[in-house]
């Protein structure tokens, strides 16, 4: 069974997903960061594949992408690092990456590699639903890779229903009109959007991301969903850390408190 | 037939590869733009402004001394005489009229050389709309006069400080700004790039160039079709406009001049079709300069307007099927051609357009051939680059 399905079958609230960029802050930190995220009690690990032009990301994640690329991170190296990671990590692991690097690697080879090393799902923010259905769904399915779509406050109800029909992992609810990072609090307008989507009774679980940074925003978001995703705030924690394992565990303890 | 299909593709290239956050904006545009463009009210206002405000039709000028030198009949399509100094304004007029009809209140844009930024700031002033232009930090430094022009016109200029700090990064920033302001904002893309429907929409606004070439040439030569049309290509909006009504007339050769920078194999180039491979950039599938690993390569050209690692999907298609002839022009040759045109015809061209002039040296033609070169912009903005280059 895909680990994402297993997770949501057994846990329906306060699911915590942590995003970090592969090869950041140092090239060899990918696996140690994953181990610390698991030890800190998160539920899903989201590994960002660094890209030169991450248009959906704010300054913090742009910077981590650039540092990782400068460190020499590439798709090839990432898959080398991931060989054997399942001996240490039992959490569901999702790769988040822009379409171009994946296309250059080859979608078929990419999905095959994901399956081989033990990746459960993908988030490709610039792969819209129709293009996914037309070009890639068959490949994802063949390798048992779950695809995740984003929705935003602007997404129509009709389209949310279509997206819900075409995925079976979870739906990534972008919390506001924004790129990643920014925003300190959850506004009334956002609450209205969270409640509106909650009332739709979708078949897929929903995780809220973008702008989630601390225990308060995590708890608030979790009231309206199955859990939340933290990215930029986590990148800031590991950016200047001199003891990754300790700092990550402490941070996650604080979030879950 | 060369024509965009329902899903926004020209052959293998095009489409709309965008984050879901942009889907509603792009969809709103896609659903409405054709009906708006087709409406009489829009056409009247658009055509009226092109005539009385932009100064169209721009002349199709027979370049006597240039023709003598190159031994052919060479015409220059004088887009440099458009208000604001380049063809860019044809598109910004069209898009701001569209934005108004979609009820938008704010305009954002990216710019490389600053010509599109100035053209956008100009139409925003004309329509009384709020305007923010994203521009690479490096371009801000090398196109100072255009930055000040935008500010005089009331626009806010925001530096793009990521990546190569040029046009590609300004486009990334504009897309991010659009994600952050989806409801009241229209993004005026300046070239035939971006997600569908932008490439086709921008090409249609620019297609007035080849529409005019046809009747002007008919008046002068008794025929609508030249033997060759030459235009420079960064993203490719002036080329798309100059080629548009000739796409499906195979006897007209379409020549696209890309920027080779310091040389195609120098590592400092923007010759996309020579160096690029298929991939996704700024929301469409096209040909782009990238590493084996799919990271976008930072381009180089002395001309800020051609300093872009991709090309519009329609040009990728013209290249792919062999309909377009692509040549790569080095910085030094473009600069030389700019000075040559100044001396022969008394016209100082934009460095972008000088690439198209130099292409005369790179293609085969006969002495009776009629060649139309799209002179996309004037050289005023490039004075400092000319001065630093010297050689005149």
Short mmCIF file of C-alpha atoms in Angstrom, two decimals, chain B:
data_model
loop_
_atom_site.label_atom_id
_atom_site.label_comp_id
_atom_site.label_asym_id
_atom_site.label_seq_id
_atom_site.Cartn_x
_atom_site.Cartn_y
_atom_site.Cartn_z
CA UNK B 1 -1.12 25.42 -41.56
CA UNK B 2 0.71 27.38 -38.92
CA UNK B 3 -1.93 28.29 -36.41
CA UNK B 4 -2.46 27.80 -32.70
CA UNK B 5 -4.70 24.85 -31.78
CA UNK B 6 -7.45 24.68 -29.16
CA UNK B 7 -5.09 23.75 -26.38
CA UNK B 8 -2.68 26.52 -27.23
CA UNK B 9 -0.11 24.50 -29.15
CA UNK B 10 1.82 25.29 -32.31
CA UNK B 11 2.82 21.77 -33.27
CA UNK B 12 4.73 20.42 -30.28
CA UNK B 13 5.18 23.79 -28.60
CA UNK B 14 3.00 26.03 -26.45
CA UNK B 15 0.37 25.06 -23.91
CA UNK B 16 -0.16 26.49 -20.45
CA UNK B 17 2.15 24.96 -17.86
CA UNK B 18 1.30 27.16 -14.93
CA UNK B 19 0.82 26.80 -11.19
CA UNK B 20 -2.81 26.27 -10.20
CA UNK B 21 -2.78 29.69 -8.53
CA UNK B 22 -2.58 31.27 -11.98
CA UNK B 23 -5.19 29.03 -13.56
CA UNK B 24 -8.20 31.31 -12.90
CA UNK B 25 -6.43 34.38 -14.34
CA UNK B 26 -5.18 32.65 -17.44
CA UNK B 27 -8.50 30.89 -17.93
CA UNK B 28 -10.39 34.19 -17.64
CA UNK B 29 -8.17 35.60 -20.36
CA UNK B 30 -8.45 32.53 -22.59
CA UNK B 31 -12.23 32.47 -22.34
CA UNK B 32 -12.64 36.15 -23.12
CA UNK B 33 -9.86 37.42 -25.34
CA UNK B 34 -11.14 36.24 -28.70
CA UNK B 35 -14.63 37.63 -28.22
CA UNK B 36 -13.24 40.95 -26.96
CA UNK B 37 -10.75 41.21 -29.83
CA UNK B 38 -13.49 40.44 -32.32
CA UNK B 39 -15.88 43.09 -30.98
CA UNK B 40 -16.41 46.21 -33.06
CA UNK B 41 -16.06 48.46 -30.05
CA UNK B 42 -12.62 47.02 -29.23
CA UNK B 43 -11.43 47.15 -32.83
CA UNK B 44 -12.54 50.78 -33.20
CA UNK B 45 -10.71 51.88 -30.07
CA UNK B 46 -7.60 49.76 -30.84
CA UNK B 47 -7.33 50.89 -34.46
CA UNK B 48 -8.04 54.48 -33.47
CA UNK B 49 -5.24 54.56 -30.93
CA UNK B 50 -2.80 52.80 -33.26
CA UNK B 51 -3.45 55.52 -35.80
CA UNK B 52 -3.68 58.69 -33.74
CA UNK B 53 -1.58 57.82 -30.70
CA UNK B 54 1.05 55.36 -31.92
CA UNK B 55 1.35 56.97 -35.36
CA UNK B 56 0.47 54.00 -37.53
CA UNK B 57 0.81 52.99 -40.26
CA UNK B 58 4.57 53.10 -39.84
CA UNK B 59 6.40 53.70 -43.14
CA UNK B 60 7.74 50.91 -45.30
CA UNK B 61 10.88 52.67 -46.41
CA UNK B 62 12.97 51.69 -49.41
CA UNK B 63 16.55 51.83 -48.12
CA UNK B 64 18.39 52.95 -51.21
CA UNK B 65 22.00 52.97 -50.04
CA UNK B 66 21.60 49.81 -47.97
CA UNK B 67 20.11 48.13 -51.05
CA UNK B 68 23.07 49.25 -53.14
CA UNK B 69 25.54 47.96 -50.62
CA UNK B 70 23.87 44.55 -50.26
CA UNK B 71 22.73 44.29 -53.87
CA UNK B 72 19.05 43.58 -53.28
CA UNK B 73 15.82 45.58 -52.88
CA UNK B 74 15.71 46.22 -49.17
CA UNK B 75 12.81 47.81 -47.36
CA UNK B 76 12.80 48.78 -43.70
CA UNK B 77 9.54 48.48 -41.78
CA UNK B 78 9.88 51.51 -39.53
CA UNK B 79 8.57 50.27 -36.18
CA UNK B 80 11.25 52.51 -34.68
CA UNK B 81 8.96 55.41 -35.52
CA UNK B 82 6.17 54.16 -33.26
CA UNK B 83 5.42 56.32 -30.24
CA UNK B 84 7.79 55.22 -27.44
CA UNK B 85 10.38 54.08 -29.98
CA UNK B 86 9.58 50.46 -30.73
CA UNK B 87 6.92 47.99 -31.80
CA UNK B 88 6.18 47.06 -28.18
CA UNK B 89 3.41 49.64 -27.90
CA UNK B 90 1.21 47.82 -30.46
CA UNK B 91 0.79 45.06 -27.91
CA UNK B 92 0.45 47.19 -24.78
CA UNK B 93 -2.35 49.24 -26.37
CA UNK B 94 -4.18 46.03 -27.20
CA UNK B 95 -3.68 44.49 -23.79
CA UNK B 96 -4.65 47.52 -21.75
CA UNK B 97 -7.90 47.83 -23.71
CA UNK B 98 -8.48 44.16 -22.97
CA UNK B 99 -7.63 44.62 -19.27
CA UNK B 100 -10.13 47.48 -19.04
CA UNK B 101 -12.84 45.30 -20.52
CA UNK B 102 -12.01 42.56 -18.00
CA UNK B 103 -12.51 45.09 -15.21
CA UNK B 104 -8.87 45.07 -14.04
CA UNK B 105 -7.53 47.97 -11.98
CA UNK B 106 -3.79 47.35 -11.87
CA UNK B 107 -1.21 46.45 -14.49
CA UNK B 108 2.03 44.57 -13.99
CA UNK B 109 4.68 43.87 -16.61
CA UNK B 110 8.22 42.56 -17.03
CA UNK B 111 10.82 44.29 -19.13
CA UNK B 112 14.29 43.58 -20.51
CA UNK B 113 15.59 46.55 -22.48
CA UNK B 114 12.89 48.65 -20.91
CA UNK B 115 11.02 49.18 -24.19
CA UNK B 116 8.10 47.02 -23.11
CA UNK B 117 8.21 48.62 -19.67
CA UNK B 118 8.04 52.09 -21.20
CA UNK B 119 5.28 51.02 -23.59
CA UNK B 120 3.32 49.61 -20.65
CA UNK B 121 3.90 52.65 -18.43
CA UNK B 122 2.79 54.82 -21.35
CA UNK B 123 -0.55 53.10 -21.90
CA UNK B 124 -1.15 52.98 -18.13
CA UNK B 125 -0.69 56.75 -18.01
CA UNK B 126 -3.01 57.06 -21.00
CA UNK B 127 -5.71 55.00 -19.29
CA UNK B 128 -5.08 56.19 -15.74
CA UNK B 129 -4.17 52.75 -14.43
CA UNK B 130 -1.75 51.78 -11.68
CA UNK B 131 1.44 50.29 -13.13
CA UNK B 132 4.30 48.20 -11.71
CA UNK B 133 7.15 47.03 -13.94
CA UNK B 134 9.61 44.29 -12.94
CA UNK B 135 13.07 44.69 -14.37
CA UNK B 136 16.33 42.81 -13.76
CA UNK B 137 18.83 44.67 -11.62
CA UNK B 138 21.47 44.42 -14.35
CA UNK B 139 19.08 45.77 -16.97
CA UNK B 140 18.15 48.66 -14.68
CA UNK B 141 21.83 49.61 -14.64
CA UNK B 142 22.33 49.33 -18.42
CA UNK B 143 19.03 50.90 -19.51
CA UNK B 144 18.97 53.88 -17.17
CA UNK B 145 17.08 56.28 -19.50
CA UNK B 146 14.21 53.84 -19.91
CA UNK B 147 13.98 53.36 -16.14
CA UNK B 148 13.63 57.11 -15.72
CA UNK B 149 11.09 57.30 -18.54
CA UNK B 150 8.93 54.73 -16.76
CA UNK B 151 9.16 56.70 -13.54
CA UNK B 152 8.28 59.98 -15.27
CA UNK B 153 5.23 58.19 -16.69
CA UNK B 154 4.20 57.28 -13.15
CA UNK B 155 5.12 53.61 -13.06
CA UNK B 156 6.81 51.86 -10.18
CA UNK B 157 9.95 49.98 -11.24
CA UNK B 158 10.79 46.97 -9.08
CA UNK B 159 14.24 45.37 -9.45
CA UNK B 160 14.42 41.60 -9.94
CA UNK B 161 17.41 40.49 -7.90
CA UNK B 162 17.28 36.71 -8.39
CA UNK B 163 19.15 34.55 -10.91
CA UNK B 164 20.85 36.39 -13.77
CA UNK B 165 19.00 39.60 -12.82
CA UNK B 166 17.80 40.09 -16.40
CA UNK B 167 14.64 39.50 -18.45
CA UNK B 168 14.07 35.88 -17.39
CA UNK B 169 14.13 36.84 -13.73
CA UNK B 170 11.98 39.91 -14.26
CA UNK B 171 9.42 37.56 -15.86
CA UNK B 172 9.61 35.23 -12.83
CA UNK B 173 8.99 38.18 -10.51
CA UNK B 174 6.05 39.42 -12.56
CA UNK B 175 4.50 35.94 -12.46
CA UNK B 176 4.97 35.82 -8.70
CA UNK B 177 3.36 39.24 -8.38
CA UNK B 178 0.42 38.00 -10.42
CA UNK B 179 0.03 34.96 -8.15
CA UNK B 180 -0.05 37.39 -5.23
CA UNK B 181 -2.65 39.68 -6.84
CA UNK B 182 -4.90 37.51 -8.95
CA UNK B 183 -8.19 39.38 -8.83
CA UNK B 184 -7.72 43.02 -9.79
CA UNK B 185 -4.46 42.75 -11.75
CA UNK B 186 -3.69 42.10 -15.41
CA UNK B 187 -0.23 40.97 -16.42
CA UNK B 188 0.82 42.54 -19.74
CA UNK B 189 3.40 40.11 -21.09
CA UNK B 190 5.63 41.86 -23.61
CA UNK B 191 6.51 39.05 -25.96
CA UNK B 192 5.03 36.00 -27.64
CA UNK B 193 5.95 33.92 -24.60
CA UNK B 194 4.12 32.71 -21.50
CA UNK B 195 1.13 30.41 -21.11
CA UNK B 196 -1.57 30.18 -23.77
CA UNK B 197 -3.29 32.48 -24.78
CA UNK B 198 -0.47 35.02 -24.40
CA UNK B 199 1.73 33.96 -27.33
CA UNK B 200 -1.15 34.07 -29.80
CA UNK B 201 -2.75 37.16 -28.30
CA UNK B 202 0.48 39.17 -28.40
CA UNK B 203 1.17 37.94 -31.94
CA UNK B 204 -2.26 39.14 -33.02
CA UNK B 205 -1.69 42.61 -31.60
CA UNK B 206 1.68 42.73 -33.36
CA UNK B 207 0.31 41.27 -36.59
CA UNK B 208 -0.58 44.82 -37.66
CA UNK B 209 3.08 44.97 -38.78
CA UNK B 210 2.74 42.35 -41.53
CA UNK B 211 -0.80 43.50 -42.30
CA UNK B 212 0.67 46.88 -43.23
CA UNK B 213 3.69 45.42 -45.03
CA UNK B 214 1.30 43.61 -47.35
CA UNK B 215 -0.61 46.64 -48.60
CA UNK B 216 2.39 48.94 -48.48
CA UNK B 217 4.46 46.59 -50.60
CA UNK B 218 1.53 46.19 -52.96
CA UNK B 219 1.52 49.97 -53.44
CA UNK B 220 5.26 50.16 -54.00
CA UNK B 221 6.03 46.96 -55.84
CA UNK B 222 2.68 45.77 -57.08
CA UNK B 223 2.88 42.62 -54.97
CA UNK B 224 1.99 41.79 -51.37
CA UNK B 225 4.71 39.27 -50.76
CA UNK B 226 8.39 40.04 -50.38
CA UNK B 227 10.89 37.25 -51.00
CA UNK B 228 12.33 37.49 -47.51
CA UNK B 229 11.25 38.97 -44.17
CA UNK B 230 13.98 39.41 -41.55
CA UNK B 231 13.40 40.16 -37.87
CA UNK B 232 15.37 39.76 -34.65
CA UNK B 233 14.15 37.27 -32.07
CA UNK B 234 14.51 37.40 -28.30
CA UNK B 235 11.13 36.18 -27.15
CA UNK B 236 10.06 37.08 -30.67
CA UNK B 237 7.17 39.55 -30.64
CA UNK B 238 8.35 41.82 -33.45
CA UNK B 239 9.23 38.77 -35.53
CA UNK B 240 5.83 37.22 -34.86
CA UNK B 241 4.20 40.47 -35.99
CA UNK B 242 6.32 40.73 -39.13
CA UNK B 243 5.85 37.04 -40.01
CA UNK B 244 2.20 36.64 -38.99
CA UNK B 245 0.44 37.17 -42.31
CA UNK B 246 3.19 35.24 -44.13
CA UNK B 247 3.24 32.13 -41.92
CA UNK B 248 1.22 30.20 -44.44
CA UNK B 249 2.75 31.72 -47.57
CA UNK B 250 5.70 29.36 -48.04
CA UNK B 251 7.25 31.36 -50.91
CA UNK B 252 8.06 34.12 -48.40
CA UNK B 253 11.22 33.19 -46.52
CA UNK B 254 11.13 34.02 -42.82
CA UNK B 255 14.52 34.81 -41.30
CA UNK B 256 14.93 35.10 -37.53
CA UNK B 257 18.10 36.70 -36.16
CA UNK B 258 19.03 35.48 -32.71
CA UNK B 259 21.68 36.99 -30.46
CA UNK B 260 24.89 34.97 -30.44
CA UNK B 261 26.47 37.22 -27.81
CA UNK B 262 30.22 36.66 -27.74
CA UNK B 263 29.80 33.67 -30.07
CA UNK B 264 27.49 30.67 -30.20
CA UNK B 265 30.02 28.37 -28.50
CA UNK B 266 31.46 31.01 -26.15
CA UNK B 267 29.23 30.20 -23.19
CA UNK B 268 28.08 33.84 -23.40
CA UNK B 269 25.24 33.65 -25.89
CA UNK B 270 21.49 33.89 -26.27
CA UNK B 271 21.21 31.88 -29.52
CA UNK B 272 18.31 29.77 -28.35
CA UNK B 273 17.67 27.55 -31.35
CA UNK B 274 21.40 26.91 -31.83
CA UNK B 275 21.97 25.99 -28.21
CA UNK B 276 18.58 25.05 -26.80
CA UNK B 277 16.48 21.92 -26.41
CA UNK B 278 12.75 21.45 -25.82
CA UNK B 279 11.53 22.21 -22.31
CA UNK B 280 9.21 24.37 -20.25
CA UNK B 281 9.87 28.06 -19.63
CA UNK B 282 7.48 30.70 -18.27
CA UNK B 283 4.43 28.55 -18.78
CA UNK B 284 4.92 27.14 -22.25
CA UNK B 285 6.71 24.28 -23.92
CA UNK B 286 9.35 25.75 -26.18
CA UNK B 287 13.04 25.61 -27.03
CA UNK B 288 15.24 26.94 -24.27
CA UNK B 289 18.85 27.06 -23.22
CA UNK B 290 19.29 24.66 -20.35
CA UNK B 291 21.70 22.27 -18.72
CA UNK B 292 21.39 18.53 -19.13
CA UNK B 293 19.72 18.61 -15.74
CA UNK B 294 16.98 20.99 -16.89
CA UNK B 295 18.26 24.12 -15.16
CA UNK B 296 17.76 27.25 -17.24
CA UNK B 297 21.06 28.67 -18.50
CA UNK B 298 21.73 32.35 -18.02
CA UNK B 299 21.98 33.94 -21.45
CA UNK B 300 24.15 36.77 -22.68
CA UNK B 301 23.60 39.43 -25.29
CA UNK B 302 24.79 43.02 -25.56
CA UNK B 303 21.17 43.80 -26.34
CA UNK B 304 18.96 43.58 -23.26
CA UNK B 305 15.89 42.88 -25.39
CA UNK B 306 17.39 39.68 -26.82
CA UNK B 307 18.93 38.52 -23.55
CA UNK B 308 16.44 35.71 -22.99
CA UNK B 309 17.07 31.94 -22.76
CA UNK B 310 13.93 30.89 -24.64
CA UNK B 311 11.85 31.84 -27.66
CA UNK B 312 8.13 32.04 -28.17
CA UNK B 313 6.50 28.68 -28.92
CA UNK B 314 5.48 29.77 -32.41
CA UNK B 315 9.13 30.39 -33.27
CA UNK B 316 10.13 27.05 -31.78
CA UNK B 317 7.58 25.55 -34.16
CA UNK B 318 8.85 27.53 -37.19
CA UNK B 319 12.34 26.26 -36.35
CA UNK B 320 11.18 22.71 -35.75
CA UNK B 321 9.40 22.33 -39.07
CA UNK B 322 12.00 24.28 -41.01
CA UNK B 323 9.64 27.13 -41.92
CA UNK B 324 11.94 29.72 -40.36
CA UNK B 325 15.63 30.24 -41.11
CA UNK B 326 17.47 31.01 -37.89
CA UNK B 327 20.79 32.84 -37.87
CA UNK B 328 22.89 33.81 -34.87
CA UNK B 329 24.44 37.29 -34.82
CA UNK B 330 27.33 38.16 -32.52
CA UNK B 331 27.46 41.30 -30.38
CA UNK B 332 30.30 42.80 -32.42
CA UNK B 333 28.54 42.22 -35.74
CA UNK B 334 25.29 43.69 -34.48
CA UNK B 335 27.13 46.77 -33.22
CA UNK B 336 28.87 47.11 -36.58
CA UNK B 337 25.57 46.78 -38.43
CA UNK B 338 24.02 49.43 -36.18
CA UNK B 339 26.76 51.88 -37.08
CA UNK B 340 26.58 50.88 -40.75
CA UNK B 341 22.85 51.57 -40.93
CA UNK B 342 23.39 54.91 -39.20
CA UNK B 343 25.94 55.91 -41.85
CA UNK B 344 24.07 54.55 -44.86
CA UNK B 345 20.53 55.60 -44.06
CA UNK B 346 20.73 58.10 -41.21
CA UNK B 347 18.89 55.71 -38.90
CA UNK B 348 20.43 54.66 -35.58
CA UNK B 349 18.70 51.36 -34.83
CA UNK B 350 18.10 49.69 -31.49
CA UNK B 351 20.82 47.08 -30.97
CA UNK B 352 18.11 44.41 -31.09
CA UNK B 353 17.12 45.53 -34.59
CA UNK B 354 20.77 45.80 -35.64
CA UNK B 355 20.92 42.00 -35.32
CA UNK B 356 18.31 41.77 -38.08
CA UNK B 357 20.32 44.15 -40.29
CA UNK B 358 23.46 42.05 -39.91
CA UNK B 359 21.57 38.91 -40.91
CA UNK B 360 21.88 40.21 -44.52
CA UNK B 361 25.44 38.91 -44.35
CA UNK B 362 24.35 35.44 -43.31
CA UNK B 363 21.70 34.47 -45.81
CA UNK B 364 21.64 33.76 -49.53
CA UNK B 365 19.55 35.95 -51.85
CA UNK B 366 19.44 37.26 -55.38
CA UNK B 367 19.82 40.85 -56.59
CA UNK B 368 16.16 41.09 -57.58
CA UNK B 369 14.92 39.79 -54.27
CA UNK B 370 12.72 42.05 -52.21
CA UNK B 371 13.77 41.90 -48.58
CA UNK B 372 11.79 43.49 -45.74
CA UNK B 373 13.70 44.01 -42.52
CA UNK B 374 11.61 44.77 -39.48
CA UNK B 375 13.35 47.69 -37.82
CA UNK B 376 11.77 47.01 -34.46
CA UNK B 377 13.15 49.92 -32.47
CA UNK B 378 15.27 53.03 -32.45
CA UNK B 379 18.69 53.33 -30.88
CA UNK B 380 18.11 56.23 -28.49
CA UNK B 381 17.92 53.92 -25.49
CA UNK B 382 21.20 52.29 -26.54
CA UNK B 383 23.24 55.45 -26.85
CA UNK B 384 25.38 54.57 -23.86
CA UNK B 385 26.10 51.10 -25.25
CA UNK B 386 27.08 52.65 -28.60
CA UNK B 387 29.28 55.19 -26.82
CA UNK B 388 31.03 52.53 -24.75
CA UNK B 389 31.46 50.34 -27.82
CA UNK B 390 33.05 53.11 -29.90
CA UNK B 391 34.25 52.29 -33.41
CA UNK B 392 32.48 55.17 -35.11
#
